[in-house]
């Protein structure tokens, strides 16, 4: 035993001890127990004392781990309502059809996963029968984040319910011909069933937390009372390795999101083997969640273990369960009773004696079959405890066997995630185990049949009655018949048409000014959701703090340090701004929840998320795909954009590629506006397309990505020429000609070139236009390319139309038709961005861009380094013209020397 005098000092030594003698007595008592009854008894007494202290409201640090047993004792389990035998039959049909669907599909080489749902079947069935609320009452219901690999079981239940047919099941993972089922939960592919895409793994738990938080936001702001909605996230224990899975646990507990439950299917396996081979994943997760402030409910052992725990009068069984690593538990699942007697029970004399009282069948039942996640009563008790717990979110750690009921070839085998089918004999064994009325003759030519008891069978009626009582089918996505939002007043946008006069204004500030006006709109202002990751002051948004308030479920419980200032830091329970701190992933999860509220809750919201452009697509592009998958709508704004505009910050902040990544997302409409009036025009069109009356054949389920800059520049007035607004939206229009710009070109037949610029690069093009005219006698027209990506997509659609025999000319070719001379494109991004349109430009085409890594320096030096400043544009333009024989070849060398290039 450790010498008490040798104990190291602790934080308690810094606290005044008002009664040292009493303290010593307590310590001596603990020492005596440890000496007389052993350390295990002493530890037991300490745990019970801490539990009593917590129960009496005495503030003490919580224990992060409890014993490896069920949180809810058998004696405390509530009686589950309903007909458990009927639910067993329903679950059996779902198990069968899920396995049959994947096995039949494997013959076509499309794959699928069987083992995950086999382990989690009761976790879903109990929820569907007793807890998950449908949408037919308030339009919201519960939000279900289904584990992606369990999708076959959800399809099987929809088939039993009559929502899917055998043809659907036969088209699992075969969508091209219609009536197909996507591999995983995918709203864009099956929008009437799935609400939330949960693959890639890790994004489901993160999104579930922010969905629960956004539900509170809607309620607290008075948009819609969704306090009855509960968010359920079904996760794998292996999935919890993803950093996104645990990234926002503290947020959920800090805000008391008791409308949220995580159900972690702890089958102890990930894709290649054990989750924690030499450790215990359940204990690790318990400590992690308890440490973050969550309520933890463990449902580990089934009723067959009750006898064993009653025999454990010394605590030896509980101690042994706590020390056996997960990989060994997995091994027990595959070994005989003799092995388990020797390896598990043989480690402790008390367990040896216990094992003598157990038959081999009892041992195998406990170690092969009996898990808390496989018994309806155990799962019901855990779910009931979760929904009734107040003040914090709950995580249920349900232990299961991966591949349960699929036979010895599947259960707990390391390779079962990749195993796609069962043999006919294995299916027959499974049929007998599940007691299904499927005959041998139903297996025609070795093809496993689907099973269905009939539309009027008791199982189907029971299933449908339970769902009707809970508010309709689930999961289900609804497209509500929402009225289009009224367009904001025209003057809100037109105010930018006149330009800024002598005032310099960055396009980031222009966007913020526009938003300030839009959130004041009487009709739609309250539906805007401003989202920012702790950079509001960088983007000039602090003026919105006192007027809109920063959302906090606790309001403002302190006096802000800047309370006497006009733009003080104001938090409010009904605040409109979501200021998330330094978490782009959390901000994107906010955006996804807000952007899909039109479907989830039947409430149209208009989110905009403004961020350092470098830390948007590069950091959270996977969530941008999730946003597109979930049919989200709204505005993503990459501020302080470009590779050369954010001076001094260096390559980590120098965004030269976000439009490239954005171009890969079919749901993203990517724009790089140069001027304030372009920003206003694009936002106006976005509001019309996403939230106005639907145009036939035009997809409303898109989102806009705008890059805006922090470089103050004079903002010109919108050109008066016709077609400017159309060009801004489609991606290209002529900003000016050499003549309209007023530059003096000496020769009437001067060489001419077309300069295309996007974003801040257009200012370098305008400066180059002047130099070309005044110093080289070249006339240059300047075009604003607001969207290279939209130009490319239009051209691709035109190419596809031609292959169908339809005559269609790409817009970029129409716009540049008749434009004299070659085309030189320039942007503050890598050349790959403007080169998107190269193949559809009839003129000679070349480009300039900021390829490579960024660097810290002045804007001028950075632009010279990348060769995109006005002088570099001039040299490139002269080189193009020299190749055509329109200027002397010596002009290029002369220009390089003159400008020091």
Tab-separated table of N, CA and C in Angstrom, residues 565-713:
chain	number	residue	atom	x	y	z
A	565	UNK	N	-20.074	51.691	-25.707
A	565	UNK	CA	-19.798	52.010	-27.106
A	565	UNK	C	-21.019	51.725	-27.963
A	566	UNK	N	-21.067	52.396	-29.099
A	566	UNK	CA	-22.225	52.267	-29.978
A	566	UNK	C	-22.365	50.853	-30.526
A	567	UNK	N	-21.249	50.236	-30.872
A	567	UNK	CA	-21.286	48.899	-31.476
A	567	UNK	C	-20.800	47.866	-30.464
A	568	UNK	N	-21.481	47.811	-29.315
A	568	UNK	CA	-21.045	46.920	-28.249
A	568	UNK	C	-21.418	45.476	-28.556
A	569	UNK	N	-20.759	44.573	-27.841
A	569	UNK	CA	-20.933	43.134	-28.034
A	569	UNK	C	-22.198	42.693	-27.317
A	570	UNK	N	-23.247	42.472	-28.086
A	570	UNK	CA	-24.555	42.167	-27.504
A	570	UNK	C	-24.966	40.730	-27.813
A	571	UNK	N	-25.128	39.932	-26.772
A	571	UNK	CA	-25.691	38.591	-26.911
A	571	UNK	C	-27.146	38.615	-26.463
A	572	UNK	N	-27.950	37.769	-27.091
A	572	UNK	CA	-29.380	37.749	-26.759
A	572	UNK	C	-29.953	36.374	-27.063
A	573	UNK	N	-30.942	35.995	-26.280
A	573	UNK	CA	-31.579	34.696	-26.479
A	573	UNK	C	-32.266	34.629	-27.836
A	574	UNK	N	-32.752	35.770	-28.313
A	574	UNK	CA	-33.374	35.814	-29.628
A	574	UNK	C	-32.444	36.454	-30.656
A	575	UNK	N	-31.136	36.428	-30.391
A	575	UNK	CA	-30.170	37.011	-31.309
A	575	UNK	C	-30.210	36.348	-32.674
A	576	UNK	N	-29.865	37.121	-33.685
A	576	UNK	CA	-29.970	36.637	-35.065
A	576	UNK	C	-28.636	36.134	-35.609
A	577	UNK	N	-27.521	36.667	-35.123
A	577	UNK	CA	-26.204	36.314	-35.631
A	577	UNK	C	-25.709	35.036	-34.947
A	578	UNK	N	-25.172	34.125	-35.730
A	578	UNK	CA	-24.507	32.947	-35.186
A	578	UNK	C	-23.001	33.176	-35.285
A	579	UNK	N	-22.412	33.611	-34.173
A	579	UNK	CA	-20.965	33.841	-34.119
A	579	UNK	C	-20.348	32.628	-33.435
A	580	UNK	N	-19.728	31.753	-34.220
A	580	UNK	CA	-19.402	30.410	-33.757
A	580	UNK	C	-18.031	30.266	-33.111
A	581	UNK	N	-17.264	31.336	-33.050
A	581	UNK	CA	-15.897	31.124	-32.605
A	581	UNK	C	-15.076	30.535	-33.737
A	582	UNK	N	-13.905	30.049	-33.402
A	582	UNK	CA	-12.977	29.625	-34.450
A	582	UNK	C	-13.283	28.180	-34.836
A	583	UNK	N	-14.347	28.003	-35.588
A	583	UNK	CA	-14.722	26.686	-36.094
A	583	UNK	C	-15.435	26.825	-37.426
A	584	UNK	N	-14.688	26.659	-38.500
A	584	UNK	CA	-15.321	26.685	-39.820
A	584	UNK	C	-16.248	25.484	-39.994
A	585	UNK	N	-15.883	24.334	-39.421
A	585	UNK	CA	-16.739	23.153	-39.532
A	585	UNK	C	-18.073	23.388	-38.824
A	586	UNK	N	-18.027	23.996	-37.627
A	586	UNK	CA	-19.265	24.303	-36.927
A	586	UNK	C	-20.103	25.322	-37.678
A	587	UNK	N	-19.449	26.309	-38.268
A	587	UNK	CA	-20.174	27.326	-39.028
A	587	UNK	C	-20.851	26.711	-40.249
A	588	UNK	N	-20.165	25.791	-40.912
A	588	UNK	CA	-20.784	25.118	-42.052
A	588	UNK	C	-21.963	24.254	-41.609
A	589	UNK	N	-21.826	23.599	-40.459
A	589	UNK	CA	-22.945	22.803	-39.946
A	589	UNK	C	-24.140	23.695	-39.639
A	590	UNK	N	-23.890	24.888	-39.092
A	590	UNK	CA	-24.942	25.891	-38.914
A	590	UNK	C	-25.617	26.198	-40.244
A	591	UNK	N	-24.770	26.457	-41.230
A	591	UNK	CA	-25.272	26.862	-42.546
A	591	UNK	C	-26.158	25.764	-43.135
A	592	UNK	N	-25.728	24.509	-43.010
A	592	UNK	CA	-26.502	23.408	-43.569
A	592	UNK	C	-27.869	23.315	-42.897
A	593	UNK	N	-27.891	23.439	-41.568
A	593	UNK	CA	-29.166	23.372	-40.854
A	593	UNK	C	-30.096	24.508	-41.273
A	594	UNK	N	-29.546	25.723	-41.385
A	594	UNK	CA	-30.374	26.871	-41.765
A	594	UNK	C	-30.823	26.783	-43.214
A	595	UNK	N	-29.926	26.317	-44.077
A	595	UNK	CA	-30.221	26.321	-45.517
A	595	UNK	C	-31.248	25.280	-45.907
A	596	UNK	N	-31.512	24.298	-45.038
A	596	UNK	CA	-32.490	23.251	-45.336
A	596	UNK	C	-33.712	23.330	-44.430
A	597	UNK	N	-33.850	24.412	-43.679
A	597	UNK	CA	-35.013	24.566	-42.803
A	597	UNK	C	-36.310	24.611	-43.600
A	598	UNK	N	-36.237	24.992	-44.877
A	598	UNK	CA	-37.442	25.027	-45.711
A	598	UNK	C	-38.065	23.637	-45.826
A	599	UNK	N	-37.225	22.597	-45.755
A	599	UNK	CA	-37.737	21.229	-45.818
A	599	UNK	C	-37.878	20.627	-44.426
A	600	UNK	N	-36.848	20.770	-43.592
A	600	UNK	CA	-36.866	20.155	-42.269
A	600	UNK	C	-38.019	20.663	-41.424
A	601	UNK	N	-38.283	21.973	-41.493
A	601	UNK	CA	-39.301	22.572	-40.632
A	601	UNK	C	-40.368	23.361	-41.391
A	602	UNK	N	-40.275	23.413	-42.706
A	602	UNK	CA	-41.247	24.198	-43.453
A	602	UNK	C	-41.093	25.685	-43.242
A	603	UNK	N	-39.890	26.131	-42.930
A	603	UNK	CA	-39.605	27.549	-42.715
A	603	UNK	C	-38.421	27.959	-43.580
A	604	UNK	N	-38.630	28.910	-44.461
A	604	UNK	CA	-37.564	29.372	-45.335
A	604	UNK	C	-36.645	30.319	-44.587
A	605	UNK	N	-35.377	29.982	-44.535
A	605	UNK	CA	-34.360	30.834	-43.935
A	605	UNK	C	-33.316	31.153	-45.005
A	606	UNK	N	-32.660	32.308	-44.840
A	606	UNK	CA	-31.668	32.750	-45.828
A	606	UNK	C	-30.323	32.886	-45.115
A	607	UNK	N	-29.544	31.832	-45.074
A	607	UNK	CA	-28.263	31.942	-44.385
A	607	UNK	C	-27.188	32.548	-45.280
A	608	UNK	N	-26.333	33.345	-44.688
A	608	UNK	CA	-25.072	33.661	-45.361
A	608	UNK	C	-23.956	33.429	-44.355
A	609	UNK	N	-22.940	32.792	-44.841
A	609	UNK	CA	-21.779	32.442	-44.025
A	609	UNK	C	-20.565	33.120	-44.638
A	610	UNK	N	-19.973	34.036	-43.892
A	610	UNK	CA	-18.839	34.799	-44.398
A	610	UNK	C	-17.579	34.366	-43.656
A	611	UNK	N	-16.509	34.133	-44.409
A	611	UNK	CA	-15.308	33.540	-43.825
A	611	UNK	C	-14.083	33.963	-44.636
A	612	UNK	N	-12.923	33.827	-44.051
A	612	UNK	CA	-11.685	33.940	-44.814
A	612	UNK	C	-11.755	32.939	-45.954
A	613	UNK	N	-11.617	33.410	-47.192
A	613	UNK	CA	-11.831	32.504	-48.322
A	613	UNK	C	-10.887	31.311	-48.283
A	614	UNK	N	-9.680	31.505	-47.766
A	614	UNK	CA	-8.711	30.401	-47.714
A	614	UNK	C	-9.196	29.283	-46.804
A	615	UNK	N	-10.027	29.623	-45.812
A	615	UNK	CA	-10.428	28.636	-44.815
A	615	UNK	C	-11.859	28.155	-45.035
A	616	UNK	N	-12.323	28.276	-46.245
A	616	UNK	CA	-13.644	27.782	-46.579
A	616	UNK	C	-13.558	26.451	-47.311
A	617	UNK	N	-13.463	26.508	-48.621
A	617	UNK	CA	-13.463	25.282	-49.425
A	617	UNK	C	-12.261	24.403	-49.100
A	618	UNK	N	-11.123	25.004	-48.845
A	618	UNK	CA	-9.950	24.188	-48.550
A	618	UNK	C	-10.151	23.378	-47.281
A	619	UNK	N	-10.811	23.970	-46.292
A	619	UNK	CA	-10.948	23.307	-44.996
A	619	UNK	C	-12.212	22.469	-44.891
A	620	UNK	N	-13.300	22.877	-45.490
A	620	UNK	CA	-14.587	22.200	-45.248
A	620	UNK	C	-15.307	21.838	-46.552
A	621	UNK	N	-14.555	21.527	-47.600
A	621	UNK	CA	-15.187	21.188	-48.884
A	621	UNK	C	-16.090	19.968	-48.766
A	622	UNK	N	-15.746	19.039	-47.870
A	622	UNK	CA	-16.593	17.862	-47.678
A	622	UNK	C	-17.976	18.277	-47.191
A	623	UNK	N	-18.027	19.298	-46.349
A	623	UNK	CA	-19.330	19.778	-45.884
A	623	UNK	C	-20.059	20.548	-46.972
A	624	UNK	N	-19.326	21.189	-47.891
A	624	UNK	CA	-19.988	21.819	-49.024
A	624	UNK	C	-20.668	20.761	-49.894
A	625	UNK	N	-20.033	19.597	-50.012
A	625	UNK	CA	-20.705	18.497	-50.717
A	625	UNK	C	-21.924	18.046	-49.938
A	626	UNK	N	-21.807	17.953	-48.641
A	626	UNK	CA	-22.952	17.590	-47.807
A	626	UNK	C	-24.083	18.595	-47.996
A	627	UNK	N	-23.741	19.864	-48.069
A	627	UNK	CA	-24.728	20.917	-48.306
A	627	UNK	C	-25.464	20.687	-49.621
A	628	UNK	N	-24.703	20.383	-50.672
A	628	UNK	CA	-25.337	20.096	-51.959
A	628	UNK	C	-26.175	18.838	-51.913
A	629	UNK	N	-25.687	17.799	-51.223
A	629	UNK	CA	-26.446	16.558	-51.082
A	629	UNK	C	-27.769	16.789	-50.365
A	630	UNK	N	-27.753	17.703	-49.397
A	630	UNK	CA	-28.942	17.944	-48.575
A	630	UNK	C	-29.856	18.998	-49.188
A	631	UNK	N	-29.531	19.465	-50.381
A	631	UNK	CA	-30.365	20.398	-51.135
A	631	UNK	C	-30.469	21.747	-50.428
A	632	UNK	N	-29.356	22.192	-49.859
A	632	UNK	CA	-29.342	23.460	-49.141
A	632	UNK	C	-29.291	24.665	-50.067
A	633	UNK	N	-29.769	25.798	-49.540
A	633	UNK	CA	-29.806	27.051	-50.292
A	633	UNK	C	-29.242	28.173	-49.422
A	634	UNK	N	-28.506	29.084	-50.019
A	634	UNK	CA	-27.977	30.210	-49.269
A	634	UNK	C	-26.724	30.768	-49.917
A	635	UNK	N	-26.045	31.657	-49.191
A	635	UNK	CA	-24.881	32.358	-49.729
A	635	UNK	C	-23.642	32.062	-48.891
A	636	UNK	N	-22.647	31.453	-49.516
A	636	UNK	CA	-21.322	31.337	-48.930
A	636	UNK	C	-20.477	32.485	-49.456
A	637	UNK	N	-19.776	33.163	-48.557
A	637	UNK	CA	-19.037	34.356	-48.965
A	637	UNK	C	-17.587	34.207	-48.513
A	638	UNK	N	-16.697	34.032	-49.470
A	638	UNK	CA	-15.269	33.963	-49.184
A	638	UNK	C	-14.691	35.361	-49.171
A	639	UNK	N	-14.525	35.918	-47.988
A	639	UNK	CA	-14.043	37.298	-47.859
A	639	UNK	C	-12.514	37.315	-47.787
A	640	UNK	N	-11.961	38.540	-47.852
A	640	UNK	CA	-10.505	38.715	-47.950
A	640	UNK	C	-9.958	37.711	-48.951
A	641	UNK	N	-10.568	37.672	-50.131
A	641	UNK	CA	-10.292	36.632	-51.115
A	641	UNK	C	-9.039	36.953	-51.921
A	642	UNK	N	-8.623	35.979	-52.710
A	642	UNK	CA	-7.521	36.168	-53.632
A	642	UNK	C	-6.163	35.852	-53.037
A	643	UNK	N	-5.191	35.665	-53.935
A	643	UNK	CA	-3.848	35.287	-53.501
A	643	UNK	C	-2.999	36.496	-53.159
A	644	UNK	N	-3.351	37.675	-53.634
A	644	UNK	CA	-2.460	38.834	-53.420
A	644	UNK	C	-3.111	39.983	-52.679
A	645	UNK	N	-4.362	39.853	-52.266
A	645	UNK	CA	-5.028	41.013	-51.656
A	645	UNK	C	-4.864	41.071	-50.145
A	646	UNK	N	-4.565	39.932	-49.511
A	646	UNK	CA	-4.451	39.905	-48.050
A	646	UNK	C	-2.976	40.039	-47.691
A	647	UNK	N	-2.505	41.256	-47.610
A	647	UNK	CA	-1.075	41.502	-47.457
A	647	UNK	C	-0.581	41.088	-46.082
A	648	UNK	N	0.630	40.589	-46.055
A	648	UNK	CA	1.310	40.315	-44.808
A	648	UNK	C	0.977	38.989	-44.162
A	649	UNK	N	-0.124	38.346	-44.527
A	649	UNK	CA	-0.539	37.127	-43.842
A	649	UNK	C	0.205	35.880	-44.331
A	650	UNK	N	0.742	35.929	-45.538
A	650	UNK	CA	1.535	34.811	-46.011
A	650	UNK	C	0.733	33.735	-46.696
A	651	UNK	N	1.447	32.669	-47.064
A	651	UNK	CA	0.826	31.663	-47.925
A	651	UNK	C	-0.331	30.942	-47.255
A	652	UNK	N	-0.341	30.841	-45.897
A	652	UNK	CA	-1.445	30.127	-45.254
A	652	UNK	C	-2.775	30.823	-45.470
A	653	UNK	N	-2.745	32.139	-45.703
A	653	UNK	CA	-3.977	32.899	-45.876
A	653	UNK	C	-4.235	33.276	-47.337
A	654	UNK	N	-3.323	32.931	-48.225
A	654	UNK	CA	-3.400	33.398	-49.609
A	654	UNK	C	-4.196	32.405	-50.459
A	655	UNK	N	-5.431	32.729	-50.717
A	655	UNK	CA	-6.342	31.842	-51.449
A	655	UNK	C	-6.167	32.045	-52.945
A	656	UNK	N	-5.596	31.069	-53.580
A	656	UNK	CA	-5.492	31.135	-55.029
A	656	UNK	C	-6.256	30.031	-55.726
A	657	UNK	N	-7.082	29.304	-54.990
A	657	UNK	CA	-7.659	28.097	-55.580
A	657	UNK	C	-9.089	27.785	-55.164
A	658	UNK	N	-9.718	28.575	-54.297
A	658	UNK	CA	-11.071	28.202	-53.861
A	658	UNK	C	-12.061	28.110	-55.029
A	659	UNK	N	-11.969	28.978	-56.067
A	659	UNK	CA	-12.912	28.792	-57.181
A	659	UNK	C	-12.703	27.480	-57.935
A	660	UNK	N	-11.475	26.941	-57.889
A	660	UNK	CA	-11.235	25.651	-58.534
A	660	UNK	C	-12.007	24.563	-57.799
A	661	UNK	N	-11.914	24.560	-56.463
A	661	UNK	CA	-12.620	23.541	-55.683
A	661	UNK	C	-14.132	23.735	-55.816
A	662	UNK	N	-14.568	24.996	-55.770
A	662	UNK	CA	-16.002	25.274	-55.891
A	662	UNK	C	-16.552	24.798	-57.231
A	663	UNK	N	-15.722	24.879	-58.271
A	663	UNK	CA	-16.180	24.478	-59.599
A	663	UNK	C	-16.483	23.000	-59.685
A	664	UNK	N	-15.944	22.206	-58.755
A	664	UNK	CA	-16.194	20.763	-58.787
A	664	UNK	C	-17.528	20.392	-58.170
A	665	UNK	N	-18.188	21.329	-57.503
A	665	UNK	CA	-19.445	21.037	-56.821
A	665	UNK	C	-20.615	21.461	-57.705
A	666	UNK	N	-21.405	20.511	-58.198
A	666	UNK	CA	-22.471	20.872	-59.140
A	666	UNK	C	-23.531	21.794	-58.551
A	667	UNK	N	-23.687	21.823	-57.226
A	667	UNK	CA	-24.715	22.656	-56.611
A	667	UNK	C	-24.232	24.069	-56.331
A	668	UNK	N	-22.936	24.326	-56.505
A	668	UNK	CA	-22.369	25.635	-56.164
A	668	UNK	C	-22.323	26.536	-57.392
A	669	UNK	N	-22.924	27.714	-57.276
A	669	UNK	CA	-22.812	28.746	-58.307
A	669	UNK	C	-21.737	29.719	-57.842
A	670	UNK	N	-20.590	29.682	-58.492
A	670	UNK	CA	-19.398	30.383	-58.011
A	670	UNK	C	-19.205	31.682	-58.781
A	671	UNK	N	-19.086	32.793	-58.034
A	671	UNK	CA	-18.906	34.116	-58.641
A	671	UNK	C	-17.704	34.832	-58.026
A	672	UNK	N	-17.024	35.597	-58.862
A	672	UNK	CA	-15.879	36.406	-58.442
A	672	UNK	C	-16.123	37.850	-58.873
A	673	UNK	N	-17.055	38.544	-58.210
A	673	UNK	CA	-17.420	39.894	-58.653
A	673	UNK	C	-16.312	40.902	-58.420
A	674	UNK	N	-16.234	41.870	-59.326
A	674	UNK	CA	-15.205	42.905	-59.249
A	674	UNK	C	-15.709	44.160	-58.561
A	675	UNK	N	-16.994	44.475	-58.715
A	675	UNK	CA	-17.524	45.766	-58.284
A	675	UNK	C	-18.735	45.585	-57.367
A	676	UNK	N	-19.037	46.639	-56.630
A	676	UNK	CA	-20.140	46.588	-55.673
A	676	UNK	C	-21.467	46.312	-56.361
A	677	UNK	N	-21.704	46.937	-57.520
A	677	UNK	CA	-22.984	46.723	-58.188
A	677	UNK	C	-23.102	45.281	-58.689
A	678	UNK	N	-21.973	44.632	-58.978
A	678	UNK	CA	-22.028	43.226	-59.362
A	678	UNK	C	-22.438	42.365	-58.170
A	679	UNK	N	-21.882	42.667	-57.003
A	679	UNK	CA	-22.261	41.943	-55.793
A	679	UNK	C	-23.774	42.040	-55.581
A	680	UNK	N	-24.298	43.259	-55.688
A	680	UNK	CA	-25.733	43.463	-55.467
A	680	UNK	C	-26.562	42.714	-56.497
A	681	UNK	N	-26.136	42.749	-57.749
A	681	UNK	CA	-26.886	42.076	-58.814
A	681	UNK	C	-26.898	40.570	-58.607
A	682	UNK	N	-25.760	40.002	-58.201
A	682	UNK	CA	-25.673	38.554	-57.993
A	682	UNK	C	-26.544	38.130	-56.813
A	683	UNK	N	-26.493	38.874	-55.710
A	683	UNK	CA	-27.319	38.540	-54.549
A	683	UNK	C	-28.799	38.656	-54.904
A	684	UNK	N	-29.144	39.682	-55.633
A	684	UNK	CA	-30.537	39.853	-56.065
A	684	UNK	C	-30.992	38.652	-56.888
A	685	UNK	N	-30.158	38.222	-57.825
A	685	UNK	CA	-30.524	37.075	-58.648
A	685	UNK	C	-30.581	35.803	-57.816
A	686	UNK	N	-29.662	35.670	-56.833
A	686	UNK	CA	-29.682	34.500	-55.974
A	686	UNK	C	-30.961	34.417	-55.162
A	687	UNK	N	-31.412	35.535	-54.627
A	687	UNK	CA	-32.660	35.550	-53.871
A	687	UNK	C	-33.837	35.166	-54.764
A	688	UNK	N	-33.809	35.663	-55.993
A	688	UNK	CA	-34.891	35.328	-56.928
A	688	UNK	C	-34.882	33.836	-57.248
A	689	UNK	N	-33.695	33.307	-57.557
A	689	UNK	CA	-33.639	31.910	-57.992
A	689	UNK	C	-33.921	30.938	-56.863
A	690	UNK	N	-33.336	31.171	-55.693
A	690	UNK	CA	-33.465	30.202	-54.601
A	690	UNK	C	-34.756	30.360	-53.813
A	691	UNK	N	-35.255	31.600	-53.702
A	691	UNK	CA	-36.365	31.852	-52.782
A	691	UNK	C	-37.589	32.465	-53.447
A	692	UNK	N	-37.487	32.830	-54.712
A	692	UNK	CA	-38.634	33.389	-55.413
A	692	UNK	C	-39.473	32.305	-56.060
A	693	UNK	N	-40.347	32.715	-56.972
A	693	UNK	CA	-41.168	31.747	-57.693
A	693	UNK	C	-40.263	30.878	-58.554
A	694	UNK	N	-40.501	29.571	-58.513
A	694	UNK	CA	-39.648	28.626	-59.226
A	694	UNK	C	-39.797	28.800	-60.734
A	695	UNK	N	-38.663	28.869	-61.421
A	695	UNK	CA	-38.670	28.896	-62.880
A	695	UNK	C	-38.719	27.468	-63.406
A	696	UNK	N	-39.557	27.190	-64.390
A	696	UNK	CA	-39.622	25.824	-64.938
A	696	UNK	C	-38.252	25.365	-65.417
A	697	UNK	N	-37.872	24.180	-64.991
A	697	UNK	CA	-36.615	23.603	-65.448
A	697	UNK	C	-35.370	24.139	-64.781
A	698	UNK	N	-35.531	25.059	-63.819
A	698	UNK	CA	-34.381	25.632	-63.129
A	698	UNK	C	-34.343	25.089	-61.706
A	699	UNK	N	-33.218	24.525	-61.331
A	699	UNK	CA	-33.072	23.919	-60.014
A	699	UNK	C	-32.915	25.008	-58.953
A	700	UNK	N	-33.836	25.032	-57.991
A	700	UNK	CA	-33.726	25.986	-56.894
A	700	UNK	C	-32.755	25.525	-55.822
A	701	UNK	N	-32.444	24.251	-55.825
A	701	UNK	CA	-31.630	23.687	-54.755
A	701	UNK	C	-30.147	23.848	-55.061
A	702	UNK	N	-29.731	25.092	-55.076
A	702	UNK	CA	-28.342	25.461	-55.313
A	702	UNK	C	-27.917	26.425	-54.218
A	703	UNK	N	-26.629	26.678	-54.136
A	703	UNK	CA	-26.140	27.718	-53.239
A	703	UNK	C	-25.095	28.541	-53.974
A	704	UNK	N	-24.916	29.767	-53.530
A	704	UNK	CA	-24.021	30.704	-54.197
A	704	UNK	C	-22.724	30.843	-53.406
A	705	UNK	N	-21.627	30.894	-54.132
A	705	UNK	CA	-20.333	31.183	-53.524
A	705	UNK	C	-19.797	32.465	-54.152
A	706	UNK	N	-19.635	33.497	-53.323
A	706	UNK	CA	-19.102	34.782	-53.785
A	706	UNK	C	-17.738	35.018	-53.143
A	707	UNK	N	-16.773	35.418	-53.947
A	707	UNK	CA	-15.494	35.866	-53.398
A	707	UNK	C	-15.504	37.395	-53.376
A	708	UNK	N	-15.189	37.958	-52.220
A	708	UNK	CA	-15.145	39.413	-52.079
A	708	UNK	C	-13.814	39.789	-51.431
A	709	UNK	N	-13.400	41.033	-51.647
A	709	UNK	CA	-12.025	41.436	-51.363
A	709	UNK	C	-11.960	42.513	-50.299
A	710	UNK	N	-10.795	42.605	-49.657
A	710	UNK	CA	-10.613	43.602	-48.604
A	710	UNK	C	-9.780	44.784	-49.068
A	711	UNK	N	-9.625	44.943	-50.370
A	711	UNK	CA	-8.819	46.027	-50.936
A	711	UNK	C	-9.736	47.205	-51.293
A	712	UNK	N	-9.643	48.325	-50.564
A	712	UNK	CA	-10.509	49.474	-50.877
A	712	UNK	C	-10.159	50.050	-52.249
A	713	UNK	N	-11.156	50.141	-53.096
A	713	UNK	CA	-10.966	50.660	-54.450
A	713	UNK	C	-12.164	51.537	-54.808
